[in-house]
Amino acid sequence: MHRITGRAGGDSLIEMSPSDSYNDDLNGYPQHPSSSTGSFQQGQSGIDKQQHSKDSVFFRDGVRRIDFVLSYVDDKDGERKQERRKVYEANLEKVGLELETEDKSESEDGKTYFVKVHAPWEVLATYADVLKIKVPFKVNDIPDNSEMPMNWLSTPFRLPEHIMHPEPDFFTAPFNKSKSDFFLIDDKDTFFPPSTRNRIVYYILSRCSYFRDECADKDKKGIKRLLNNGTYTAAFPLHDSRYWTRSRDDKCESERYNLYKHWARFLCFFKEQPLNLVRKYYGEKIGIYFAWLGFYTEMLLFAAVVGTICFIYGFLTYDDNQWSKEICSEKIGGNIVMCPLCDKKCSYWKLNTTCNSSWQSHLFDNVGTVFFAIFMGIWVTLFLEFWKRRQARLEYEWDLVDFEEEQQQLQLRPEYETKCTNRKMNRITQETEWVLDRTATDLVGKLFLCWATVLLWISLIIACIIGVIAYRLAVYAAFASIMKDSPTTHLEVVGPYITPQLATSVTASCINFVIIMILNLMYERVAIWITDMEIPKTHLEYENKLTVKMFLFQFVNYYSSCFYVAFFKGKFVGYPGKYAYMFGWSTLRNEECDPGGCLIELTTQLVIVMTGKQVWGNIQEALVPWLMNWWGSRKARNHPESLYSRWEQDHDLQGFGQLGLFYEYLEMVIQFGFITLFVASFPLAPLLALINNIIEVRVDAWKLTTQFRRPVAAKAHSIGAWEEILNGMAVLSVVTNAFIVAFTSDMIPRLVYMYAYQPEMNMKGYINNSLSVFNISDFLTDSRPDDDENPAWFNSSITTCRYRDYRYPPGHEKQYSHTMQFWHILAAKLAFIIIMEHVVFVVKFLVAWLIPDVPSDVRARVKRERYLVQEYLHNYEVEKLKIQLSQNSNECNCTPMIYPSLSKHEVLSECL
């Protein structure tokens, strides 16, 4: 056994001799005439297509399993590609893989060739040893004491036992080819499950070269490069059956059918997820994602219940809303004339015209909002801490406890390996390894270019947001002028709700949403390009780098408009006679809050962006792949099952892609930000997220099971960099919600008024107290409304107007400067922020300290398994040594009598 020369050094593949590959009784299959890289000739097949079903996952001999499929089409550039394929497939055979080619005449389109790949036992055993894949050596004998009290209540939500636990629980150890009889190998054909088989084959495919040994270009290796240059059109492992029916082959597990029946249908939304079956079929990485998504959805249930209660509280205290009664009163609100909301085109208006928006604002701006903001700060901590415990349990159950340290180096990216030119001593393993030759100048230059690109795109988002703000400022005046005599104002039901403020807010939010979606599509390509340019070492490092870049962009893209409404709108407007303008020199006056307050507008913005993203995301995830698959397989659907081969069926599906899970995580983390960062403005956000996630789990399961090719199995012991991002957002959410309650809602001004300025400690007179007086004669010419814009009821007897602020009235020695009440309110707001943050952070850290990251029973099981592995390996070595010594006993001349206190095998060991 020796190594193929893939390039000078590096992670080359192991070449198998014929005796290695075929000396085992189970794998000594006779070579099929077409088991080569040459084309399968139609006239030589000797197989009647009408009699033999091609909906199978086995070679034509019905014994060797298809572990991977490569497809290609002959085209104009055929000679170069044909040469690449010939060399590549020859190299695959050198490392022991077995190939069988289906001629294009056998395919439905008459153009596509399919190369079926099988890994025999010798190849699987060799690379399972290389990759340190854990396999069973003993049935788990630790009793499971996890029975819950009143377990019968959960019966309607449970799935059958064979679905939830498709295989027994074993103690496992990394596979060692030289000790294969130590492991529980009943059948070598089924010892490694299909997900492990396709993972091993993909490891080989991604590192096998497609150049001859004499070729000087050492960069030509890996299936990914062959897919990119069009040599092959697709490379994928096979699903084991059609999703709606079991396979006719008894040797086929039909796990895809079980997943669809018990997991991927929407009618199963109330059932638990078969995570062990998901992990067995798709691998640990996809299993971890669905475990996290399911746990997140379960925890959302508690937040949704509390948020709904807070909303109901606001609804039930509707009639106790004293300030809204004053606004709606003809005697109070009907007699208060408000200053224009924009220059020239906006007229004076009466306060009672905002009656409806005032009532709406109370649904979200009440005492329950403060309680809910504090609750969500604690809920986030509980969610993250309990997820760590759930993740630790999965790590144990799925054999991922020692995964990171042992296996990250075995997941080097082929793109990194091909660029390595130097060797360096690893301080941990004390072995030399290939490293990338990076000069300091080159490294700094690439980092600068990458992050400069990220900052450029973030600046582009900010510029777009400023454009939307300018739109709001410019269009508000137009809406105010147009809608003054609009027929919609006379509609009995919706007329009072259609205001210039609402029209501006809704249209601006929709425009902002469209900009968000467009920038997303453009930036995705840029982020992948600059991450590729950095040449990360491992797949984990690649995903983490891409995650940081994408999330920074998405954070600004999705949340910037909400941050503007929450913390900037209405805060820097000045006062009548001295308004503040955008950039200080433009004619666009800074935007004031809606008369009902900025909180209701933040709610509107949040609902439009959050709901729009979720609806658009589900359409994009489900409808688009379905339409593409429907169109691509329109011809093949008319043929009988026996002619529509398993590899053609999967070839007509969409490719899941290496970053498929990345976008799923990104979608959920963005949603997590909406329900935590701005939840004080919209207590129903967790309820909307819960409804979306119940659908999302089944949509993701449905599309993965029915619309996508089977992904290559991959291992992951956690959700990766997303966990740190969630922790950061959890901390930031406490700050943002404290500021929303303090500065965006009217909660603090009301409390200050009631306890400090109202002797009877109620809210009577609050509206009059919260509005300052301005003399109309002090208006500048550029700000004064045009005469034809003023309403009919306005006349010369009205000399003052009111505006939202705490300033001294005209005629006072400090006219138009802030009153002492303004500073009292500001101090109360800052005090509230400090108190709320400290209370929530203390509780968060206390909860995090009280809840251990790893459950005690899991910690005990891990220790027990490590002890058993050592004990059984020791006993195995002792037994093996006894056998060897018994065979060589005649060669040992020492006498055991000189060691009277030692057992026989210890004496013989000493002799050796």
mmCIF file of N, CA and C in Angstrom, residues 303-304 306-308 310-311 360-361 363-366 368-370 372-373 376 562 598-611 614 673-689 737 740-741 744-745:
data_model
loop_
_atom_site.group_PDB
_atom_site.id
_atom_site.type_symbol
_atom_site.label_atom_id
_atom_site.label_comp_id
_atom_site.label_asym_id
_atom_site.label_seq_id
_atom_site.Cartn_x
_atom_site.Cartn_y
_atom_site.Cartn_z
ATOM 1 N N ALA A 303 -42.606 32.660 25.725
ATOM 2 C CA ALA A 303 -42.561 34.097 25.422
ATOM 3 C C ALA A 303 -43.850 34.547 24.751
ATOM 4 N N ALA A 304 -44.397 33.708 23.852
ATOM 5 C CA ALA A 304 -45.635 34.065 23.150
ATOM 6 C C ALA A 304 -46.807 34.163 24.124
ATOM 7 N N VAL A 306 -46.721 34.888 27.421
ATOM 8 C CA VAL A 306 -46.576 36.092 28.254
ATOM 9 C C VAL A 306 -46.828 37.342 27.417
ATOM 10 N N GLY A 307 -46.310 37.376 26.190
ATOM 11 C CA GLY A 307 -46.547 38.540 25.324
ATOM 12 C C GLY A 307 -48.015 38.725 25.003
ATOM 13 N N THR A 308 -48.732 37.637 24.760
ATOM 14 C CA THR A 308 -50.172 37.727 24.485
ATOM 15 C C THR A 308 -50.927 38.228 25.709
ATOM 16 N N CYS A 310 -49.734 40.253 27.995
ATOM 17 C CA CYS A 310 -49.466 41.698 28.080
ATOM 18 C C CYS A 310 -50.314 42.465 27.081
ATOM 19 N N PHE A 311 -50.485 41.909 25.885
ATOM 20 C CA PHE A 311 -51.335 42.562 24.879
ATOM 21 C C PHE A 311 -52.794 42.581 25.343
ATOM 22 N N GLN A 360 -54.787 53.004 19.735
ATOM 23 C CA GLN A 360 -53.936 51.908 19.247
ATOM 24 C C GLN A 360 -52.614 51.857 20.004
ATOM 25 N N SER A 361 -52.047 53.015 20.273
ATOM 26 C CA SER A 361 -50.767 53.073 20.965
ATOM 27 C C SER A 361 -50.864 52.464 22.356
ATOM 28 N N LEU A 363 -52.444 49.907 23.296
ATOM 29 C CA LEU A 363 -52.381 48.445 23.275
ATOM 30 C C LEU A 363 -50.953 47.950 23.510
ATOM 31 N N PHE A 364 -49.957 48.741 23.113
ATOM 32 C CA PHE A 364 -48.564 48.335 23.250
ATOM 33 C C PHE A 364 -47.787 49.184 24.244
ATOM 34 N N ASP A 365 -48.254 50.393 24.505
ATOM 35 C CA ASP A 365 -47.534 51.312 25.387
ATOM 36 C C ASP A 365 -48.268 51.392 26.720
ATOM 37 N N ASN A 366 -48.023 50.389 27.573
ATOM 38 C CA ASN A 366 -48.658 50.358 28.896
ATOM 39 C C ASN A 366 -47.695 49.717 29.887
ATOM 40 N N GLY A 368 -47.699 46.861 31.165
ATOM 41 C CA GLY A 368 -47.335 45.500 30.794
ATOM 42 C C GLY A 368 -46.108 45.453 29.910
ATOM 43 N N THR A 369 -45.871 46.514 29.128
ATOM 44 C CA THR A 369 -44.702 46.568 28.244
ATOM 45 C C THR A 369 -43.409 46.505 29.043
ATOM 46 N N VAL A 370 -43.359 47.237 30.161
ATOM 47 C CA VAL A 370 -42.159 47.232 31.000
ATOM 48 C C VAL A 370 -41.907 45.834 31.557
ATOM 49 N N PHE A 372 -42.897 43.021 30.326
ATOM 50 C CA PHE A 372 -42.543 42.094 29.258
ATOM 51 C C PHE A 372 -41.100 42.299 28.809
ATOM 52 N N ALA A 373 -40.635 43.547 28.789
ATOM 53 C CA ALA A 373 -39.241 43.815 28.410
ATOM 54 C C ALA A 373 -38.286 43.154 29.395
ATOM 55 N N MET A 376 -38.422 39.305 28.900
ATOM 56 C CA MET A 376 -37.700 38.824 27.719
ATOM 57 C C MET A 376 -36.189 38.819 27.943
ATOM 58 N N CYS A 562 -35.368 50.121 12.016
ATOM 59 C CA CYS A 562 -36.008 50.046 13.334
ATOM 60 C C CYS A 562 -35.247 50.892 14.356
ATOM 61 N N CYS A 598 -44.023 57.592 18.859
ATOM 62 C CA CYS A 598 -43.159 56.842 17.947
ATOM 63 C C CYS A 598 -43.257 55.339 18.168
ATOM 64 N N LEU A 599 -43.769 54.924 19.317
ATOM 65 C CA LEU A 599 -43.816 53.489 19.590
ATOM 66 C C LEU A 599 -44.737 52.768 18.617
ATOM 67 N N ILE A 600 -45.893 53.368 18.312
ATOM 68 C CA ILE A 600 -46.819 52.715 17.384
ATOM 69 C C ILE A 600 -46.214 52.651 15.988
ATOM 70 N N GLU A 601 -45.381 53.636 15.644
ATOM 71 C CA GLU A 601 -44.725 53.602 14.339
ATOM 72 C C GLU A 601 -43.618 52.550 14.303
ATOM 73 N N LEU A 602 -42.912 52.381 15.432
ATOM 74 C CA LEU A 602 -41.918 51.311 15.518
ATOM 75 C C LEU A 602 -42.606 49.952 15.384
ATOM 76 N N THR A 603 -43.780 49.830 15.977
ATOM 77 C CA THR A 603 -44.547 48.593 15.852
ATOM 78 C C THR A 603 -44.892 48.322 14.390
ATOM 79 N N THR A 604 -45.346 49.367 13.686
ATOM 80 C CA THR A 604 -45.683 49.222 12.262
ATOM 81 C C THR A 604 -44.468 48.776 11.455
ATOM 82 N N GLN A 605 -43.331 49.432 11.700
ATOM 83 C CA GLN A 605 -42.095 49.086 10.990
ATOM 84 C C GLN A 605 -41.705 47.640 11.271
ATOM 85 N N LEU A 606 -41.793 47.242 12.530
ATOM 86 C CA LEU A 606 -41.398 45.889 12.934
ATOM 87 C C LEU A 606 -42.292 44.846 12.281
ATOM 88 N N VAL A 607 -43.602 45.092 12.284
ATOM 89 C CA VAL A 607 -44.543 44.125 11.712
ATOM 90 C C VAL A 607 -44.302 43.959 10.214
ATOM 91 N N ILE A 608 -44.107 45.071 9.502
ATOM 92 C CA ILE A 608 -43.935 44.998 8.043
ATOM 93 C C ILE A 608 -42.643 44.266 7.678
ATOM 94 N N VAL A 609 -41.528 44.639 8.306
ATOM 95 C CA VAL A 609 -40.249 44.033 7.952
ATOM 96 C C VAL A 609 -40.196 42.575 8.408
ATOM 97 N N MET A 610 -40.630 42.314 9.640
ATOM 98 C CA MET A 610 -40.555 40.953 10.178
ATOM 99 C C MET A 610 -41.505 40.012 9.443
ATOM 100 N N THR A 611 -42.757 40.428 9.303
ATOM 101 C CA THR A 611 -43.740 39.579 8.626
ATOM 102 C C THR A 611 -43.392 39.429 7.151
ATOM 103 N N GLN A 614 -40.562 36.961 6.721
ATOM 104 C CA GLN A 614 -40.939 35.571 6.972
ATOM 105 C C GLN A 614 -41.792 35.012 5.833
ATOM 106 N N GLY A 673 -33.407 38.367 16.521
ATOM 107 C CA GLY A 673 -33.141 39.774 16.800
ATOM 108 C C GLY A 673 -34.407 40.605 16.857
ATOM 109 N N PHE A 674 -35.350 40.340 15.948
ATOM 110 C CA PHE A 674 -36.605 41.092 15.954
ATOM 111 C C PHE A 674 -37.388 40.877 17.249
ATOM 112 N N ILE A 675 -37.407 39.642 17.760
ATOM 113 C CA ILE A 675 -38.237 39.367 18.935
ATOM 114 C C ILE A 675 -37.529 39.679 20.245
ATOM 115 N N THR A 676 -36.254 40.058 20.179
ATOM 116 C CA THR A 676 -35.545 40.410 21.408
ATOM 117 C C THR A 676 -35.146 41.885 21.449
ATOM 118 N N LEU A 677 -34.588 42.391 20.359
ATOM 119 C CA LEU A 677 -34.087 43.768 20.374
ATOM 120 C C LEU A 677 -35.209 44.792 20.480
ATOM 121 N N PHE A 678 -36.374 44.523 19.869
ATOM 122 C CA PHE A 678 -37.447 45.522 19.816
ATOM 123 C C PHE A 678 -38.761 44.987 20.382
ATOM 124 N N VAL A 679 -38.672 43.972 21.235
ATOM 125 C CA VAL A 679 -39.907 43.323 21.693
ATOM 126 C C VAL A 679 -40.734 44.235 22.586
ATOM 127 N N ALA A 680 -40.112 45.239 23.207
ATOM 128 C CA ALA A 680 -40.871 46.153 24.060
ATOM 129 C C ALA A 680 -41.894 46.947 23.260
ATOM 130 N N SER A 681 -41.685 47.079 21.959
ATOM 131 C CA SER A 681 -42.635 47.836 21.138
ATOM 132 C C SER A 681 -43.753 46.964 20.581
ATOM 133 N N PHE A 682 -43.577 45.640 20.639
ATOM 134 C CA PHE A 682 -44.573 44.758 20.020
ATOM 135 C C PHE A 682 -44.583 43.415 20.749
ATOM 136 N N PRO A 683 -45.352 43.297 21.838
ATOM 137 C CA PRO A 683 -45.372 42.049 22.618
ATOM 138 C C PRO A 683 -45.869 40.842 21.837
ATOM 139 N N LEU A 684 -46.534 41.062 20.711
ATOM 140 C CA LEU A 684 -47.025 39.930 19.922
ATOM 141 C C LEU A 684 -45.968 39.362 18.980
ATOM 142 N N ALA A 685 -44.772 39.974 18.948
ATOM 143 C CA ALA A 685 -43.715 39.480 18.061
ATOM 144 C C ALA A 685 -43.364 38.017 18.331
ATOM 145 N N PRO A 686 -43.205 37.584 19.591
ATOM 146 C CA PRO A 686 -42.932 36.151 19.816
ATOM 147 C C PRO A 686 -44.050 35.240 19.319
ATOM 148 N N LEU A 687 -45.292 35.702 19.378
ATOM 149 C CA LEU A 687 -46.400 34.888 18.875
ATOM 150 C C LEU A 687 -46.299 34.717 17.362
ATOM 151 N N LEU A 688 -45.993 35.816 16.656
ATOM 152 C CA LEU A 688 -45.810 35.712 15.201
ATOM 153 C C LEU A 688 -44.627 34.804 14.870
ATOM 154 N N ALA A 689 -43.560 34.924 15.650
ATOM 155 C CA ALA A 689 -42.385 34.082 15.416
ATOM 156 C C ALA A 689 -42.710 32.612 15.685
ATOM 157 N N ASN A 737 -34.126 47.436 24.746
ATOM 158 C CA ASN A 737 -35.471 47.473 25.321
ATOM 159 C C ASN A 737 -35.586 48.496 26.448
ATOM 160 N N ILE A 740 -35.928 51.728 24.629
ATOM 161 C CA ILE A 740 -37.246 51.862 24.001
ATOM 162 C C ILE A 740 -38.290 52.274 25.024
ATOM 163 N N VAL A 741 -38.283 51.619 26.186
ATOM 164 C CA VAL A 741 -39.249 51.969 27.238
ATOM 165 C C VAL A 741 -39.013 53.395 27.717
ATOM 166 N N THR A 744 -38.634 55.903 23.762
ATOM 167 C CA THR A 744 -39.574 55.788 22.647
ATOM 168 C C THR A 744 -41.017 55.783 23.124
ATOM 169 N N SER A 745 -41.266 55.102 24.227
ATOM 170 C CA SER A 745 -42.632 55.107 24.773
ATOM 171 C C SER A 745 -42.828 56.331 25.657
#
